[in-house]
C-alpha positions as semicolon CSV with decimal commas, in nm:
position;residue;x (nm);y (nm);z (nm)
1;M;22,956;17,553;-1,113
2;S;22,720;17,281;-1,227
3;R;22,709;17,203;-1,598
4;T;22,370;17,032;-1,603
5;L;22,236;17,082;-1,953
6;L;21,902;17,024;-2,123
7;T;21,743;16,683;-2,093
8;S;21,747;16,437;-2,380
9;G;21,373;16,489;-2,418
10;A;21,434;16,854;-2,498
11;A;21,658;16,760;-2,788
12;A;21,387;16,537;-2,933
13;V;21,136;16,821;-2,910
14;L;21,376;17,054;-3,092
15;I;21,409;16,816;-3,385
16;A;21,035;16,750;-3,391
17;T;20,950;17,121;-3,410
18;A;21,207;17,212;-3,675
19;T;20,946;17,240;-3,952
20;T;20,729;17,479;-3,751
21;S;21,020;17,705;-3,659
22;A;21,157;17,719;-4,012
23;G;20,819;17,807;-4,159
24;A;20,768;18,087;-3,907
25;A;21,095;18,263;-3,981
26;G;20,982;18,420;-4,307
27;H;20,604;18,376;-4,272
28;T;20,615;18,203;-4,612
29;P;20,502;17,843;-4,667
30;Q;20,799;17,615;-4,723
31;I;20,826;17,352;-4,995
32;T;20,790;17,006;-4,844
33;A;21,127;16,848;-4,778
34;P;21,234;16,584;-5,031
35;P;21,124;16,231;-4,939
36;D;21,464;16,078;-5,016
37;K;21,713;16,094;-4,731
38;I;21,975;16,367;-4,742
39;V;22,327;16,282;-4,628
40;I;22,568;16,524;-4,462
41;E;22,935;16,435;-4,410
42;L;23,211;16,621;-4,229
43;A;23,474;16,694;-4,494
44;T;23,715;16,895;-4,277
45;V;23,720;17,022;-3,919
46;N;23,947;17,305;-3,806
47;G;23,972;17,527;-3,502
48;S;24,072;17,543;-3,139
49;G;23,720;17,448;-3,028
50;C;23,674;17,133;-3,234
51;R;23,978;16,918;-3,283
52;E;23,936;16,612;-3,505
53;G;23,682;16,367;-3,367
54;T;23,500;16,612;-3,136
55;A;23,222;16,726;-3,373
56;E;22,937;16,519;-3,515
57;V;22,655;16,589;-3,761
58;A;22,312;16,424;-3,768
59;V;22,016;16,481;-4,003
60;A;21,656;16,489;-3,878
61;P;21,451;16,192;-4,004
62;D;21,216;16,425;-4,197
63;N;21,500;16,624;-4,363
64;T;21,383;16,951;-4,204
65;A;21,699;17,016;-4,003
66;F;22,041;16,891;-3,907
67;T;22,234;16,913;-3,583
68;V;22,600;16,966;-3,499
69;T;22,718;16,834;-3,163
70;Y;23,051;16,931;-3,006
71;S;23,224;16,759;-2,716
72;E;23,515;16,994;-2,631
73;Y;23,400;17,343;-2,728
74;L;23,471;17,571;-2,429
75;A;23,625;17,917;-2,384
76;Q;23,737;18,033;-2,042
77;V;23,932;18,280;-1,833
78;G;24,056;18,242;-1,478
79;P;24,322;18,072;-1,265
80;G;24,521;17,820;-1,468
81;A;24,355;17,903;-1,800
82;P;24,605;17,944;-2,089
83;P;24,622;18,298;-2,232
84;T;24,456;18,184;-2,557
85;A;24,169;17,999;-2,387
86;F;23,947;18,310;-2,382
87;R;23,861;18,248;-2,749
88;K;23,770;17,921;-2,920
89;N;23,654;17,876;-3,276
90;C;23,544;17,602;-3,511
91;Q;23,528;17,582;-3,890
92;L;23,329;17,295;-4,035
93;N;23,326;17,203;-4,403
94;L;23,027;16,982;-4,486
95;R;22,949;16,771;-4,790
96;V;22,572;16,785;-4,832
97;H;22,417;16,525;-5,062
98;V;22,073;16,651;-5,169
99;P;21,820;16,453;-5,376
100;S;21,814;16,552;-5,742
101;G;21,579;16,836;-5,826
102;F;21,593;17,010;-5,488
103;T;21,792;17,292;-5,331
104;Y;21,811;17,413;-4,972
105;A;21,891;17,713;-4,754
106;I;21,940;17,773;-4,382
107;V;21,636;17,957;-4,250
108;Q;21,719;17,944;-3,879
109;A;22,009;17,838;-3,657
110;D;21,977;17,766;-3,285
111;Y;22,299;17,767;-3,083
112;R;22,302;17,626;-2,729
113;G;22,535;17,556;-2,445
114;F;22,616;17,633;-2,084
115;A;22,785;17,936;-1,929
116;F;22,927;18,018;-1,588
117;L;23,007;18,389;-1,585
118;Q;23,120;18,585;-1,282
119;P;22,955;18,920;-1,201
120;G;23,117;19,172;-1,437
121;A;23,229;18,907;-1,689
122;W;23,068;18,839;-2,027
123;G;23,065;18,578;-2,300
124;Q;22,991;18,597;-2,671
125;E;22,878;18,353;-2,938
126;R;22,941;18,442;-3,303
127;A;22,852;18,251;-3,618
128;N;22,810;18,267;-3,992
129;Y;22,794;18,020;-4,280
130;Y;22,823;18,009;-4,657
131;F;22,834;17,783;-4,959
132;Q;23,171;17,708;-5,118
133;G;23,266;17,981;-5,366
134;M;22,993;18,220;-5,251
135;P;23,000;18,526;-5,018
136;Q;22,978;18,462;-4,645
137;T;22,663;18,555;-4,456
138;T;22,685;18,839;-4,205
139;Q;22,844;18,730;-3,878
140;R;22,595;18,761;-3,594
141;T;22,699;18,813;-3,233
142;H;22,510;18,730;-2,913
143;Q;22,639;18,848;-2,576
144;F;22,564;18,707;-2,232
145;N;22,653;18,905;-1,921
146;G;22,743;18,776;-1,577
147;P;22,638;18,673;-1,328
148;H;22,517;18,372;-1,525
149;N;22,516;18,006;-1,421
150;D;22,277;17,834;-1,657
151;N;22,212;17,712;-2,010
152;W;22,221;17,971;-2,287
153;Q;22,060;17,986;-2,630
154;A;22,106;18,217;-2,930
155;T;21,888;18,205;-3,241
156;D;21,963;18,353;-3,584
157;T;21,675;18,372;-3,832
158;T;21,664;18,482;-4,195
159;E;21,360;18,616;-4,377
160;Y;21,251;18,398;-4,668
161;A;21,328;18,669;-4,925
162;D;21,686;18,693;-4,796
163;L;21,769;18,323;-4,795
164;V;22,085;18,211;-4,973
165;W;22,014;17,894;-5,169
166;A;22,257;17,623;-5,273
167;P;22,308;17,647;-5,652
168;C;22,092;17,394;-5,834
169;G;22,278;17,120;-6,016
170;E;22,612;17,201;-5,850
171;K;22,802;17,033;-5,569
172;R;22,902;17,306;-5,323
173;N;23,029;17,223;-4,976
174;F;22,863;17,410;-4,690
175;N;23,088;17,595;-4,444
176;I;22,999;17,683;-4,084
177;N;23,211;17,921;-3,874
178;T;23,143;17,960;-3,501
179;E;23,329;18,131;-3,219
180;L;23,306;18,162;-2,841
181;R;23,471;18,441;-2,640
182;V;23,487;18,507;-2,268
183;N;23,606;18,832;-2,111
184;A;23,671;18,875;-1,739
185;G;23,543;19,232;-1,753
186;T;23,544;19,376;-1,402
187;S;23,585;19,035;-1,237
188;N;23,928;18,919;-1,121
189;P;24,066;18,644;-1,351
190;Q;24,343;18,576;-1,099
191;T;24,092;18,435;-0,852
192;A;23,766;18,372;-1,039
193;T;23,687;18,146;-1,335
194;S;23,434;18,224;-1,608
195;F;23,358;17,998;-1,903
196;M;23,117;17,954;-2,192
197;A;23,065;17,618;-2,359
198;M;22,891;17,497;-2,673
199;D;22,954;17,132;-2,600
200;S;22,729;16,859;-2,468
201;T;22,788;16,652;-2,158
202;D;22,488;16,428;-2,221
203;A;22,446;16,430;-2,603
204;S;22,129;16,639;-2,569
205;V;22,252;16,987;-2,654
206;S;22,325;17,048;-3,020
207;T;22,337;17,335;-3,263
208;L;22,026;17,303;-3,478
209;Y;22,013;17,426;-3,837
210;H;21,661;17,448;-3,983
211;L;21,635;17,386;-4,358
212;A;21,411;17,550;-4,617
213;W;21,359;17,366;-4,945
214;Q;21,286;17,461;-5,305
215;V;21,230;17,260;-5,619
216;C;21,495;17,342;-5,878
217;P;21,367;17,477;-6,211
218;T;21,360;17,231;-6,497
219;P;21,649;17,300;-6,738
220;K;21,533;17,442;-7,068
221;H;21,667;17,261;-7,373
222;P;21,703;17,454;-7,700
223;A;21,467;17,354;-7,978
224;P;21,630;17,126;-8,237
225;E;21,746;17,297;-8,550
226;H;21,582;17,189;-8,874
227;P;21,781;17,209;-9,198
228;A;21,650;17,456;-9,450
229;P;21,448;17,291;-9,731
């Protein structure tokens, strides 16, 4: 039941290739990311899979992506597992500070972790995200069937024409909802353990959100009124 995850080198490659992946999602050239550094802060953290202090956010040096790393995100069934352990969820509320004149959208999200699933058991990863005060994106589900004793990855992509952009000139927090589920299926949970994790044992496995950028339109100012002669 080894939980050996991806090497640290793999994580570096993922960050380095974020621009290529984001551009490929919609086959549309992306606006170059703003040169000034963006800052992302965790405003609130809620959920059974991410108690306070167990989730971290980091921005890629070139502003093309950001990562979320969890340290205790694991759903399981089996001997000794609490009845509620089959489902874990996490709700992150992020404050995203974007340079003036730019807006962003999520063009691709890569979710990763490790799963040990008995024959007949299955695990699911679900996720969606949205800007504060705006409709949620469609929740997407990825299922993994046992037997499975390896890393897992699920990728959600959005075509460029369907991207949801942060409103220009407004401060809207960005919300991320994720969920893991494990079901014993035809395996015997009285004697056999199955689990699915989205945490990192070596700081190398993170959820990666690829960013698309746009330049905000210049506000139009009404022409000054001239008094009648």
